[in-house]
PDB file of C-alpha atoms in Angstrom:
ATOM      1  CA  PRO A 342      15.676  -7.755  29.061  1.00 46.00           C
ATOM      2  CA  PRO A 343      18.224  -5.165  27.934  1.00 53.00           C
ATOM      3  CA  ALA A 344      18.042  -1.686  29.406  1.00 48.00           C
ATOM      4  CA  PRO A 345      16.196   0.815  27.216  1.00 54.00           C
ATOM      5  CA  ALA A 346      18.417   3.001  25.074  1.00 64.00           C
ATOM      6  CA  SER A 347      18.851   6.564  26.205  1.00 74.00           C
ATOM      7  CA  ALA A 348      19.214   9.547  23.940  1.00 84.00           C
ATOM      8  CA  THR A 349      21.881  12.226  24.053  1.00 90.00           C
ATOM      9  CA  PRO A 350      21.102  15.805  23.026  1.00 91.00           C
ATOM     10  CA  GLU A 351      23.443  15.330  20.042  1.00 93.00           C
ATOM     11  CA  GLY A 352      21.612  12.160  19.039  1.00 92.00           C
ATOM     12  CA  VAL A 353      18.230  13.890  19.283  1.00 92.00           C
ATOM     13  CA  ALA A 354      19.473  16.820  17.179  1.00 93.00           C
ATOM     14  CA  TRP A 355      20.908  14.479  14.538  1.00 94.00           C
ATOM     15  CA  MET A 356      17.737  12.379  14.440  1.00 94.00           C
ATOM     16  CA  ASN A 357      15.648  15.539  14.022  1.00 93.00           C
ATOM     17  CA  GLN A 358      17.681  16.385  10.897  1.00 94.00           C
ATOM     18  CA  PHE A 359      17.515  12.779   9.675  1.00 95.00           C
ATOM     19  CA  CYS A 360      13.744  12.676  10.099  1.00 95.00           C
ATOM     20  CA  ALA A 361      13.273  16.144   8.577  1.00 94.00           C
ATOM     21  CA  ALA A 362      14.899  14.891   5.378  1.00 95.00           C
ATOM     22  CA  VAL A 363      12.525  11.917   5.287  1.00 95.00           C
ATOM     23  CA  ARG A 364       9.497  14.075   6.068  1.00 94.00           C
ATOM     24  CA  ASP A 365      10.435  16.435   3.235  1.00 94.00           C
ATOM     25  CA  VAL A 366      10.511  13.499   0.806  1.00 95.00           C
ATOM     26  CA  GLN A 367       7.092  12.398   2.004  1.00 94.00           C
ATOM     27  CA  LEU A 368       5.593  15.855   1.680  1.00 93.00           C
ATOM     28  CA  GLY A 369       7.290  16.446  -1.652  1.00 94.00           C
ATOM     29  CA  ILE A 370       5.717  13.311  -3.106  1.00 94.00           C
ATOM     30  CA  TRP A 371       2.339  13.731  -1.434  1.00 93.00           C
ATOM     31  CA  GLN A 372       2.035  17.345  -2.583  1.00 93.00           C
ATOM     32  CA  VAL A 373       2.656  16.548  -6.243  1.00 89.00           C
ATOM     33  CA  PRO A 374      -0.496  17.454  -8.163  1.00 84.00           C
ATOM     34  CA  VAL A 375      -2.010  14.220  -9.438  1.00 80.00           C
ATOM     35  CA  ALA A 376      -3.521  13.623 -12.834  1.00 71.00           C
ATOM     36  CA  ASP A 377      -7.184  14.244 -11.968  1.00 77.00           C
ATOM     37  CA  GLY A 378      -9.718  15.646 -14.393  1.00 80.00           C
ATOM     38  CA  VAL A 379      -7.696  15.202 -17.574  1.00 81.00           C
ATOM     39  CA  ASP A 380      -9.611  14.886 -20.809  1.00 84.00           C
ATOM     40  CA  SER A 381      -7.025  13.765 -23.337  1.00 87.00           C
ATOM     41  CA  PRO A 382      -3.905  11.631 -23.600  1.00 85.00           C
ATOM     42  CA  GLU A 383      -1.855  14.818 -24.042  1.00 87.00           C
ATOM     43  CA  GLU A 384      -3.212  16.278 -20.797  1.00 89.00           C
ATOM     44  CA  LEU A 385      -2.552  12.989 -19.012  1.00 90.00           C
ATOM     45  CA  ARG A 386       1.015  12.892 -20.357  1.00 90.00           C
ATOM     46  CA  ALA A 387       1.609  16.494 -19.175  1.00 90.00           C
ATOM     47  CA  ALA A 388       0.160  15.722 -15.732  1.00 90.00           C
ATOM     48  CA  ALA A 389       2.251  12.540 -15.498  1.00 91.00           C
ATOM     49  CA  ARG A 390       5.396  14.523 -16.358  1.00 92.00           C
ATOM     50  CA  ARG A 391       4.639  16.891 -13.473  1.00 92.00           C
ATOM     51  CA  MET A 392       4.063  13.966 -11.129  1.00 93.00           C
ATOM     52  CA  PHE A 393       7.268  12.197 -12.146  1.00 94.00           C
ATOM     53  CA  ASP A 394       9.324  15.402 -12.067  1.00 95.00           C
ATOM     54  CA  GLY A 395       7.983  16.399  -8.647  1.00 95.00           C
ATOM     55  CA  ALA A 396       8.664  12.968  -7.169  1.00 96.00           C
ATOM     56  CA  ALA A 397      12.165  12.828  -8.675  1.00 96.00           C
ATOM     57  CA  ALA A 398      12.960  16.257  -7.242  1.00 96.00           C
ATOM     58  CA  ALA A 399      11.704  15.293  -3.761  1.00 97.00           C
ATOM     59  CA  LEU A 400      13.689  12.057  -3.777  1.00 97.00           C
ATOM     60  CA  ALA A 401      16.851  13.807  -4.978  1.00 97.00           C
ATOM     61  CA  ALA A 402      16.553  16.559  -2.376  1.00 96.00           C
ATOM     62  CA  GLY A 403      16.007  14.024   0.407  1.00 95.00           C
ATOM     63  CA  THR A 404      19.028  12.034  -0.690  1.00 96.00           C
ATOM     64  CA  GLU A 405      21.149  15.190  -0.735  1.00 96.00           C
ATOM     65  CA  ARG A 406      19.994  16.187   2.763  1.00 96.00           C
ATOM     66  CA  LEU A 407      20.707  12.729   4.142  1.00 97.00           C
ATOM     67  CA  THR A 408      24.181  12.505   2.628  1.00 96.00           C
ATOM     68  CA  ALA A 409      24.999  15.999   3.916  1.00 96.00           C
ATOM     69  CA  LEU A 410      24.306  15.033   7.542  1.00 95.00           C
ATOM     70  CA  ALA A 411      27.240  15.099   9.948  1.00 93.00           C
ATOM     71  CA  ASP A 412      28.605  11.815  11.222  1.00 94.00           C
ATOM     72  CA  PRO A 413      25.818  10.253  13.266  1.00 94.00           C
ATOM     73  CA  PRO A 414      26.189  10.275  17.048  1.00 94.00           C
ATOM     74  CA  VAL A 415      23.729   7.354  17.272  1.00 94.00           C
ATOM     75  CA  ASP A 416      24.515   3.695  16.642  1.00 93.00           C
ATOM     76  CA  GLY A 417      23.232   2.579  13.281  1.00 95.00           C
ATOM     77  CA  GLY A 418      22.834   6.093  11.906  1.00 96.00           C
ATOM     78  CA  ALA A 419      25.282   5.663   9.029  1.00 96.00           C
ATOM     79  CA  ALA A 420      23.700   2.368   7.970  1.00 97.00           C
ATOM     80  CA  ALA A 421      20.228   3.924   8.140  1.00 97.00           C
ATOM     81  CA  VAL A 422      21.358   6.823   5.949  1.00 97.00           C
ATOM     82  CA  ARG A 423      22.765   4.330   3.416  1.00 97.00           C
ATOM     83  CA  GLY A 424      19.545   2.294   3.555  1.00 96.00           C
ATOM     84  CA  LEU A 425      17.359   5.331   2.963  1.00 96.00           C
ATOM     85  CA  THR A 426      19.532   6.820   0.227  1.00 97.00           C
ATOM     86  CA  ASP A 427      19.516   3.428  -1.511  1.00 96.00           C
ATOM     87  CA  ARG A 428      15.726   3.230  -1.151  1.00 96.00           C
ATOM     88  CA  PHE A 429      15.229   6.789  -2.392  1.00 97.00           C
ATOM     89  CA  GLY A 430      17.709   6.211  -5.226  1.00 96.00           C
ATOM     90  CA  THR A 431      15.833   3.105  -6.367  1.00 96.00           C
ATOM     91  CA  ALA A 432      12.542   4.997  -6.275  1.00 96.00           C
ATOM     92  CA  ARG A 433      14.072   7.883  -8.226  1.00 96.00           C
ATOM     93  CA  ARG A 434      15.335   5.485 -10.910  1.00 96.00           C
ATOM     94  CA  GLN A 435      11.846   3.963 -11.126  1.00 95.00           C
ATOM     95  CA  VAL A 436      10.386   7.448 -11.553  1.00 95.00           C
ATOM     96  CA  GLU A 437      12.909   8.402 -14.231  1.00 94.00           C
ATOM     97  CA  GLU A 438      12.423   5.107 -16.076  1.00 95.00           C
ATOM     98  CA  GLY A 439       8.642   5.515 -15.849  1.00 94.00           C
ATOM     99  CA  ARG A 440       8.868   9.033 -17.219  1.00 93.00           C
ATOM    100  CA  ALA A 441      10.980   7.822 -20.146  1.00 93.00           C
ATOM    101  CA  ARG A 442       8.586   4.915 -20.879  1.00 93.00           C
ATOM    102  CA  MET A 443       5.616   7.248 -20.652  1.00 90.00           C
ATOM    103  CA  GLU A 444       6.998   9.476 -23.408  1.00 86.00           C
ATOM    104  CA  HIS A 445       6.683   6.607 -25.881  1.00 88.00           C
ATOM    105  CA  GLY A 446       3.866   4.614 -24.337  1.00 88.00           C
ATOM    106  CA  ASP A 447       0.483   4.934 -22.737  1.00 89.00           C
ATOM    107  CA  PRO A 448       0.821   7.397 -19.836  1.00 89.00           C
ATOM    108  CA  GLY A 449      -2.046   5.807 -17.909  1.00 88.00           C
ATOM    109  CA  THR A 450      -0.488   2.357 -18.038  1.00 92.00           C
ATOM    110  CA  VAL A 451       2.902   3.698 -16.989  1.00 92.00           C
ATOM    111  CA  LEU A 452       1.402   5.710 -14.115  1.00 90.00           C
ATOM    112  CA  ASP A 453      -0.546   2.673 -12.948  1.00 92.00           C
ATOM    113  CA  ALA A 454       2.669   0.621 -12.913  1.00 94.00           C
ATOM    114  CA  THR A 455       4.986   3.226 -11.388  1.00 94.00           C
ATOM    115  CA  TRP A 456       3.114   5.631  -9.122  1.00 93.00           C
ATOM    116  CA  PRO A 457       2.017   3.083  -6.459  1.00 94.00           C
ATOM    117  CA  LYS A 458       5.694   2.178  -5.925  1.00 94.00           C
ATOM    118  CA  VAL A 459       6.587   5.831  -5.408  1.00 94.00           C
ATOM    119  CA  VAL A 460       3.724   6.409  -2.993  1.00 93.00           C
ATOM    120  CA  ALA A 461       4.722   3.253  -1.081  1.00 94.00           C
ATOM    121  CA  VAL A 462       8.203   4.684  -0.493  1.00 94.00           C
ATOM    122  CA  ALA A 463       6.631   7.878   0.844  1.00 93.00           C
ATOM    123  CA  ALA A 464       4.163   5.972   3.030  1.00 93.00           C
ATOM    124  CA  ARG A 465       6.711   3.477   4.390  1.00 93.00           C
ATOM    125  CA  PRO A 466      10.115   5.127   3.992  1.00 94.00           C
ATOM    126  CA  PHE A 467      11.785   3.028   6.693  1.00 93.00           C
ATOM    127  CA  GLU A 468      10.744  -0.335   5.260  1.00 93.00           C
ATOM    128  CA  GLY A 469      13.860  -2.479   5.100  1.00 93.00           C
ATOM    129  CA  VAL A 470      15.916   0.129   6.983  1.00 94.00           C
ATOM    130  CA  ASP A 471      17.274  -0.943  10.379  1.00 93.00           C
ATOM    131  CA  LEU A 472      16.475   1.678  12.984  1.00 92.00           C
ATOM    132  CA  THR A 473      18.442   0.786  16.097  1.00 92.00           C
ATOM    133  CA  ALA A 474      17.207   1.169  19.658  1.00 91.00           C
ATOM    134  CA  GLY A 475      19.449   4.230  20.012  1.00 91.00           C
ATOM    135  CA  MET A 476      17.936   5.810  16.915  1.00 93.00           C
ATOM    136  CA  ARG A 477      14.428   5.106  18.146  1.00 91.00           C
ATOM    137  CA  ALA A 478      15.195   6.599  21.551  1.00 90.00           C
ATOM    138  CA  ALA A 479      16.715   9.723  19.969  1.00 90.00           C
ATOM    139  CA  GLY A 480      13.827   9.912  17.507  1.00 89.00           C
ATOM    140  CA  ASP A 481      11.115   9.578  20.119  1.00 84.00           C
ATOM    141  CA  GLY A 482      10.049  13.219  19.834  1.00 74.00           C
ATOM    142  CA  PRO A 483       7.576  14.723  17.398  1.00 77.00           C
ATOM    143  CA  GLY A 484      10.250  15.223  14.727  1.00 80.00           C
ATOM    144  CA  CYS A 485      10.401  11.502  13.986  1.00 89.00           C
ATOM    145  CA  ALA A 486       7.311  10.096  15.668  1.00 82.00           C
ATOM    146  CA  GLY A 487       5.159  12.364  13.507  1.00 80.00           C
ATOM    147  CA  ILE A 488       6.400  10.732  10.289  1.00 85.00           C
ATOM    148  CA  ALA A 489       4.109   8.281   8.579  1.00 82.00           C
ATOM    149  CA  GLY A 490       5.881   4.949   8.670  1.00 85.00           C
ATOM    150  CA  TRP A 491       7.945   5.689  11.805  1.00 86.00           C
ATOM    151  CA  PRO A 492       8.082   2.416  13.772  1.00 81.00           C
ATOM    152  CA  ARG A 493       5.833   2.549  16.772  1.00 68.00           C
TER     153      ARG A 493
END
């Protein structure tokens, strides 16, 4: 079997920043107030706007943080950044499209169709993103390992 990857201090520092951006997206989405206890379609529409706006902001901020990272000192880092920014960008487009559809449609139906996709990105942000052995070794500390969806 191949030797386990080892982490450099630079790789660990970069992975901590990489994972912090992902964690901020997760928290940003999970902390959006959900549409509980609404009594009218207008209240549901207002709550849905807040949900969509909060998720879009979290996804945009995470994308900005990832693209602002220095060149990765770990193999696969650049591809992982591209994979995550693509994933977050797709989710943001879904949120923005859902918000637009909701303005002219039933907010409950639109939320039911859109919100589970957004929550899935927060719950499994690395799905479809190749995290190399070097990235996993550098991300073995609490900064990455504490993220929901971090490969175990």
